[in-house]
Amino acid sequence: MNSASAELMSVTDAIPVKKAFNSEYVLEVRDVRKEFPGVVALDNVSLRIRPGTVHALMGENGAGKSTLMKIIAGIYQPDRGEVRLRGEKVWLPTPLAAQEAGIAMIHQELLLMNPMTVAENIWIRREPKNRFGLVDHVAMNRMTQELFDRLNIDLDPESEISELSVANRQMVEIAKAVSFNSDVLIMDEPTSAITEKEVEHLFQIIRDLRARGIGIVYITHKMNELFEIADEFSVFRDGQYIATCASSDVTRDDIIRMMVGRDITQMFPKEEVELGDVVLSVKNLTRDGVFRDVSFDVRAGEILGFAGLVGSGRSDVAEALFGVKPADSGTINVFGQDVKITNPHQAIKLGMAFLTEDRKETGCFLPLDIQENIQAAVLHDQYVDGAGFVAENVLEDRSIEICQRLRVKTPNMHERIENLSGGNQQKVLIGRWLLTNPKILILDEPTRGIDVGAKAEIHSLITQLAHEGVAVIMISSEMPEVLGMSDRVLVMHEGHVTGIVDRSEADQVTIMDLAAR
Amino acid sequence: MTMSTTGDRVEFTERKALTKTRKKMPPELSILLVLLGISVFFEVLGWMLVGQSFLANMSRLQIIILQVSVIGIIAVGVTQVIITGGIDLSSGSVVAMSAMIAATFAQNSEWPKLIHPGLTDLPFIVPLLVGVGIGALAGFINGWLITKTKIPPFIATLGMMVSARGIARWYTDGSPVSGFTEGFAMLGNGLDRWMPVVIFLAVAAFFHVVMRYTRFGKFTYAIGANPQAARVSGINIDAHLIKVYTIAGLLAGLAAMVAIARIKTAQAGMGMMYELDAIAAAVIGGVSLSGGRGRITGTVIGALILGVMLSGFTFLRIDAYYQDIIKGGIIVVAVVVDQHRQNKRKKS
């Protein structure tokens, strides 16, 4: 990595250092207010970004960070207040206007066109033309290759986006944003879908851009990233601006207090739980070309963490266990009985539950309401009578209980799930599986992209479930989460299990070593 | 809301209790208002231009609702298909195919018979089952193609649309079939001529209950809302989709029986563009083409809006060409209004 970064520094010399302008700040937001029907999303918010700094925005989901970023990126227009760029007031009616003014944004949801190539995605609307006015693909691919060389990204400019992993798509987004050569670069949770190794790579790129005088706005929920990469940060809460500080001046606890307006003493409320019998035993599970000879046991009350890089096969093992994409060979033993699981329905009947990795893609029924989302996995059994009628009244009571237990913020059960924040959506999806009374709970990235408050609640819920004797498999790319929550950590690398480490011996170094060997 | 940390578990005091609530105002209300608005519009224009009432005319209202019934029965099936996120372009041709084949079993003894010369006066249930069965078979094939070969519903049902029309023409070599038994004719003219309406309303009510209150309906919505999430939730998507397409075909077959019993003849060219009218009824009624949203009641009102418009234009003696031009515009406006409403809801 080090030699690579040295190389990185030398090639990027080609990018000109940003020209001077008559202001201390490259970007300034003054007294902005933004209302949506029924809600004030931002009230009197200000933000100042110095050139050549990384400025983190912190706050729980719903604090107003994303709305503020969308105003800066020209997606929303403020009701009041102004945006100043390089000391001059600008009006940004469209994302295009913002781009042309020198503001680039990397969105949290990847906004790439899947059937098109990497190069086409990066240069869309700016395609190099040949003398007939047609798109010059050779030049376009060359420009992409140069960009990738500069950023030390190893991807083929001609591959289709749909062939790439989520992490690689994220790198394409980053390269695209960099290619605009902007003065301000906004990154909305760029690390939520990538692993530690790629995060390190991203940070190299960020440090380099910072050295070129670019002002970087960095939204994150991850505290350790803040201390590693950010120079300054601003905190928001409930649409209000709270404070701006240098990250060297504060502690983690200070920031959490500013964000939530209260103390959260226990981030990982792990409790020692008396372990029961082995409930799930997997031997030599193999899916050709994806993972091989995966073996492990989980006991009742145990939390087994799954660590490893994205693409190491962790999620694939979970999908095989749950019958989403069944394994080719190997045995699965549930409560002492060998079972064959070829579809999710069988897995549910065996007492298994699976919270999938991607909330939007494989989790939420976005057009449906909360109750309909919660009851989706129990329509096979006791809540349906012989004629097929659903006991909606009973299910509404059960949904209310679950929403209260999980503290879902909603007026009632008939709110559409698409109107909830990410953290609340995640709680509803967890609720869906709680309603099935699972004995074996598989959680794939249970706290990805949700705020600290909701995160702590989900962690304490997982602990409670373990207490109640549920066997939990928790896949996570967040090292503190894996280390903080797990009894044992199973580490995967390129489809193989490279080790199962006990809680007492697990630390960041051991696990990274097994994951990246 | 305040929070305190007691021991190691995060606890919350002063929790606002979640209470049971009735679902919000049904979205059909706005479509119903549109229906009323259009009716009043024709009423006013009627007095101004033609000098008579549009609504206070029992036989006109009966014709409107009779005409709506056939499209309406089809639209109930098509609505379910659209809610799964699919589309069915084959309904009109399936109507013709079911009609032609079933009609040859419905003829009375005095009529010269092309296909089954020996048959005499079968009870009405035989042609009815044949027609409904042919429709269901066509729907089953649609569903099977879509789920097993993974071709898009648009293509699978487009193929069925062309083939079924071909079968309808080939079956009697293009000649129409008439001369039905009295029993069969009752399907179109019984209960003092209201039979099609009774069948339509019974079908609509039945599937309204199915869609709202049964597991079958919940699965349909779930698959349309997010097929991948539905699969992870343990729903057998392929089996369910085959059922939904089969129902859509079955209802097209039923609509065909009602139609030929009413007009007393079956022709290979019948049912042209019925699929588009059915889709239009659903879309005007608020069913989302992206799946997961919409209700049978909306579709029923949507079909009525189409029927009232058609009758209204004729009543005002507007040329048929203009009728189609205006109808097309109204379908587009309905979708634009619906999307606008949804965007607004998303932002708030």
PDB file of N, CA, C and O in Angstrom, chain A residues 144-179:
ATOM      1  N   THR A 144     -10.123   7.242 -19.168  1.00  0.00           N
ATOM      2  CA  THR A 144     -10.518   6.516 -17.965  1.00  0.00           C
ATOM      3  C   THR A 144      -9.312   5.809 -17.358  1.00  0.00           C
ATOM      4  O   THR A 144      -9.104   5.835 -16.144  1.00  0.00           O
ATOM      5  N   GLN A 145      -8.520   5.190 -18.234  1.00  0.00           N
ATOM      6  CA  GLN A 145      -7.343   4.475 -17.746  1.00  0.00           C
ATOM      7  C   GLN A 145      -6.387   5.436 -17.051  1.00  0.00           C
ATOM      8  O   GLN A 145      -5.857   5.142 -15.981  1.00  0.00           O
ATOM      9  N   GLU A 146      -6.237   6.632 -17.620  1.00  0.00           N
ATOM     10  CA  GLU A 146      -5.346   7.627 -16.992  1.00  0.00           C
ATOM     11  C   GLU A 146      -5.867   8.021 -15.616  1.00  0.00           C
ATOM     12  O   GLU A 146      -5.116   8.111 -14.651  1.00  0.00           O
ATOM     13  N   LEU A 147      -7.166   8.223 -15.568  1.00  0.00           N
ATOM     14  CA  LEU A 147      -7.793   8.586 -14.294  1.00  0.00           C
ATOM     15  C   LEU A 147      -7.572   7.484 -13.263  1.00  0.00           C
ATOM     16  O   LEU A 147      -7.200   7.737 -12.110  1.00  0.00           O
ATOM     17  N   PHE A 148      -7.780   6.244 -13.688  1.00  0.00           N
ATOM     18  CA  PHE A 148      -7.617   5.109 -12.773  1.00  0.00           C
ATOM     19  C   PHE A 148      -6.161   4.969 -12.340  1.00  0.00           C
ATOM     20  O   PHE A 148      -5.884   4.661 -11.190  1.00  0.00           O
ATOM     21  N   ASP A 149      -5.232   5.174 -13.270  1.00  0.00           N
ATOM     22  CA  ASP A 149      -3.817   5.082 -12.911  1.00  0.00           C
ATOM     23  C   ASP A 149      -3.482   6.099 -11.839  1.00  0.00           C
ATOM     24  O   ASP A 149      -2.796   5.819 -10.874  1.00  0.00           O
ATOM     25  N   ARG A 150      -4.006   7.296 -12.057  1.00  0.00           N
ATOM     26  CA  ARG A 150      -3.765   8.386 -11.117  1.00  0.00           C
ATOM     27  C   ARG A 150      -4.270   8.014  -9.729  1.00  0.00           C
ATOM     28  O   ARG A 150      -3.671   8.327  -8.724  1.00  0.00           O
ATOM     29  N   LEU A 151      -5.430   7.363  -9.691  1.00  0.00           N
ATOM     30  CA  LEU A 151      -6.073   7.045  -8.414  1.00  0.00           C
ATOM     31  C   LEU A 151      -5.729   5.644  -7.941  1.00  0.00           C
ATOM     32  O   LEU A 151      -6.222   5.180  -6.926  1.00  0.00           O
ATOM     33  N   ASN A 152      -4.869   4.959  -8.738  1.00  0.00           N
ATOM     34  CA  ASN A 152      -4.441   3.624  -8.350  1.00  0.00           C
ATOM     35  C   ASN A 152      -5.621   2.643  -8.264  1.00  0.00           C
ATOM     36  O   ASN A 152      -5.696   1.794  -7.390  1.00  0.00           O
ATOM     37  N   ILE A 153      -6.582   2.805  -9.176  1.00  0.00           N
ATOM     38  CA  ILE A 153      -7.728   1.894  -9.216  1.00  0.00           C
ATOM     39  C   ILE A 153      -7.496   0.867 -10.308  1.00  0.00           C
ATOM     40  O   ILE A 153      -7.116   1.211 -11.423  1.00  0.00           O
ATOM     41  N   ASP A 154      -7.711  -0.392  -9.972  1.00  0.00           N
ATOM     42  CA  ASP A 154      -7.433  -1.457 -10.923  1.00  0.00           C
ATOM     43  C   ASP A 154      -8.746  -2.005 -11.493  1.00  0.00           C
ATOM     44  O   ASP A 154      -9.285  -2.991 -11.010  1.00  0.00           O
ATOM     45  N   LEU A 155      -9.277  -1.323 -12.512  1.00  0.00           N
ATOM     46  CA  LEU A 155     -10.529  -1.764 -13.136  1.00  0.00           C
ATOM     47  C   LEU A 155     -10.433  -1.559 -14.639  1.00  0.00           C
ATOM     48  O   LEU A 155      -9.743  -0.652 -15.104  1.00  0.00           O
ATOM     49  N   ASP A 156     -11.131  -2.390 -15.375  1.00  0.00           N
ATOM     50  CA  ASP A 156     -11.142  -2.272 -16.823  1.00  0.00           C
ATOM     51  C   ASP A 156     -12.176  -1.225 -17.245  1.00  0.00           C
ATOM     52  O   ASP A 156     -13.358  -1.375 -16.935  1.00  0.00           O
ATOM     53  N   PRO A 157     -11.752  -0.176 -17.950  1.00  0.00           N
ATOM     54  CA  PRO A 157     -12.709   0.878 -18.347  1.00  0.00           C
ATOM     55  C   PRO A 157     -13.849   0.342 -19.194  1.00  0.00           C
ATOM     56  O   PRO A 157     -14.914   0.959 -19.275  1.00  0.00           O
ATOM     57  N   GLU A 158     -13.646  -0.798 -19.836  1.00  0.00           N
ATOM     58  CA  GLU A 158     -14.677  -1.301 -20.746  1.00  0.00           C
ATOM     59  C   GLU A 158     -15.627  -2.300 -20.108  1.00  0.00           C
ATOM     60  O   GLU A 158     -16.539  -2.785 -20.751  1.00  0.00           O
ATOM     61  N   SER A 159     -15.407  -2.631 -18.828  1.00  0.00           N
ATOM     62  CA  SER A 159     -16.339  -3.599 -18.236  1.00  0.00           C
ATOM     63  C   SER A 159     -17.659  -2.902 -17.900  1.00  0.00           C
ATOM     64  O   SER A 159     -17.714  -1.702 -17.639  1.00  0.00           O
ATOM     65  N   GLU A 160     -18.717  -3.687 -17.942  1.00  0.00           N
ATOM     66  CA  GLU A 160     -20.034  -3.134 -17.633  1.00  0.00           C
ATOM     67  C   GLU A 160     -20.185  -2.971 -16.123  1.00  0.00           C
ATOM     68  O   GLU A 160     -19.697  -3.796 -15.360  1.00  0.00           O
ATOM     69  N   ILE A 161     -20.891  -1.930 -15.713  1.00  0.00           N
ATOM     70  CA  ILE A 161     -21.091  -1.696 -14.283  1.00  0.00           C
ATOM     71  C   ILE A 161     -21.757  -2.905 -13.633  1.00  0.00           C
ATOM     72  O   ILE A 161     -21.415  -3.302 -12.525  1.00  0.00           O
ATOM     73  N   SER A 162     -22.696  -3.520 -14.347  1.00  0.00           N
ATOM     74  CA  SER A 162     -23.427  -4.640 -13.753  1.00  0.00           C
ATOM     75  C   SER A 162     -22.527  -5.812 -13.400  1.00  0.00           C
ATOM     76  O   SER A 162     -22.900  -6.661 -12.600  1.00  0.00           O
ATOM     77  N   GLU A 163     -21.315  -5.859 -13.986  1.00  0.00           N
ATOM     78  CA  GLU A 163     -20.407  -6.963 -13.674  1.00  0.00           C
ATOM     79  C   GLU A 163     -19.594  -6.684 -12.413  1.00  0.00           C
ATOM     80  O   GLU A 163     -18.918  -7.567 -11.911  1.00  0.00           O
ATOM     81  N   LEU A 164     -19.633  -5.445 -11.919  1.00  0.00           N
ATOM     82  CA  LEU A 164     -18.745  -5.065 -10.824  1.00  0.00           C
ATOM     83  C   LEU A 164     -19.379  -5.310  -9.460  1.00  0.00           C
ATOM     84  O   LEU A 164     -20.593  -5.257  -9.303  1.00  0.00           O
ATOM     85  N   SER A 165     -18.532  -5.550  -8.472  1.00  0.00           N
ATOM     86  CA  SER A 165     -19.011  -5.657  -7.096  1.00  0.00           C
ATOM     87  C   SER A 165     -19.415  -4.272  -6.592  1.00  0.00           C
ATOM     88  O   SER A 165     -19.051  -3.252  -7.182  1.00  0.00           O
ATOM     89  N   VAL A 166     -20.167  -4.246  -5.502  1.00  0.00           N
ATOM     90  CA  VAL A 166     -20.599  -2.974  -4.934  1.00  0.00           C
ATOM     91  C   VAL A 166     -19.395  -2.090  -4.616  1.00  0.00           C
ATOM     92  O   VAL A 166     -19.377  -0.889  -4.895  1.00  0.00           O
ATOM     93  N   ALA A 167     -18.350  -2.709  -4.063  1.00  0.00           N
ATOM     94  CA  ALA A 167     -17.168  -1.936  -3.689  1.00  0.00           C
ATOM     95  C   ALA A 167     -16.520  -1.304  -4.924  1.00  0.00           C
ATOM     96  O   ALA A 167     -16.141  -0.128  -4.908  1.00  0.00           O
ATOM     97  N   ASN A 168     -16.435  -2.074  -6.005  1.00  0.00           N
ATOM     98  CA  ASN A 168     -15.831  -1.527  -7.221  1.00  0.00           C
ATOM     99  C   ASN A 168     -16.698  -0.437  -7.835  1.00  0.00           C
ATOM    100  O   ASN A 168     -16.198   0.543  -8.388  1.00  0.00           O
ATOM    101  N   ARG A 169     -18.020  -0.601  -7.735  1.00  0.00           N
ATOM    102  CA  ARG A 169     -18.901   0.460  -8.232  1.00  0.00           C
ATOM    103  C   ARG A 169     -18.648   1.751  -7.464  1.00  0.00           C
ATOM    104  O   ARG A 169     -18.638   2.833  -8.019  1.00  0.00           O
ATOM    105  N   GLN A 170     -18.435   1.589  -6.155  1.00  0.00           N
ATOM    106  CA  GLN A 170     -18.146   2.760  -5.323  1.00  0.00           C
ATOM    107  C   GLN A 170     -16.867   3.439  -5.814  1.00  0.00           C
ATOM    108  O   GLN A 170     -16.796   4.664  -5.881  1.00  0.00           O
ATOM    109  N   MET A 171     -15.861   2.647  -6.192  1.00  0.00           N
ATOM    110  CA  MET A 171     -14.620   3.246  -6.675  1.00  0.00           C
ATOM    111  C   MET A 171     -14.867   4.000  -7.985  1.00  0.00           C
ATOM    112  O   MET A 171     -14.276   5.044  -8.223  1.00  0.00           O
ATOM    113  N   VAL A 172     -15.755   3.469  -8.825  1.00  0.00           N
ATOM    114  CA  VAL A 172     -16.083   4.157 -10.078  1.00  0.00           C
ATOM    115  C   VAL A 172     -16.739   5.504  -9.761  1.00  0.00           C
ATOM    116  O   VAL A 172     -16.398   6.533 -10.351  1.00  0.00           O
ATOM    117  N   GLU A 173     -17.669   5.500  -8.813  1.00  0.00           N
ATOM    118  CA  GLU A 173     -18.325   6.748  -8.408  1.00  0.00           C
ATOM    119  C   GLU A 173     -17.289   7.776  -7.948  1.00  0.00           C
ATOM    120  O   GLU A 173     -17.371   8.953  -8.276  1.00  0.00           O
ATOM    121  N   ILE A 174     -16.342   7.288  -7.164  1.00  0.00           N
ATOM    122  CA  ILE A 174     -15.322   8.191  -6.636  1.00  0.00           C
ATOM    123  C   ILE A 174     -14.484   8.754  -7.786  1.00  0.00           C
ATOM    124  O   ILE A 174     -14.261   9.962  -7.870  1.00  0.00           O
ATOM    125  N   ALA A 175     -14.077   7.863  -8.687  1.00  0.00           N
ATOM    126  CA  ALA A 175     -13.273   8.315  -9.827  1.00  0.00           C
ATOM    127  C   ALA A 175     -14.048   9.326 -10.658  1.00  0.00           C
ATOM    128  O   ALA A 175     -13.500  10.335 -11.108  1.00  0.00           O
ATOM    129  N   LYS A 176     -15.336   9.074 -10.839  1.00  0.00           N
ATOM    130  CA  LYS A 176     -16.150   9.988 -11.618  1.00  0.00           C
ATOM    131  C   LYS A 176     -16.182  11.368 -10.959  1.00  0.00           C
ATOM    132  O   LYS A 176     -15.984  12.389 -11.620  1.00  0.00           O
ATOM    133  N   ALA A 177     -16.417  11.388  -9.659  1.00  0.00           N
ATOM    134  CA  ALA A 177     -16.486  12.664  -8.946  1.00  0.00           C
ATOM    135  C   ALA A 177     -15.153  13.403  -9.054  1.00  0.00           C
ATOM    136  O   ALA A 177     -15.108  14.610  -9.263  1.00  0.00           O
ATOM    137  N   VAL A 178     -14.056  12.652  -8.924  1.00  0.00           N
ATOM    138  CA  VAL A 178     -12.737  13.280  -9.017  1.00  0.00           C
ATOM    139  C   VAL A 178     -12.520  13.850 -10.418  1.00  0.00           C
ATOM    140  O   VAL A 178     -11.920  14.907 -10.584  1.00  0.00           O
ATOM    141  N   SER A 179     -13.058  13.169 -11.430  1.00  0.00           N
ATOM    142  CA  SER A 179     -12.801  13.573 -12.810  1.00  0.00           C
ATOM    143  C   SER A 179     -13.366  14.947 -13.142  1.00  0.00           C
ATOM    144  O   SER A 179     -12.984  15.560 -14.118  1.00  0.00           O
TER     145      SER A 179
END
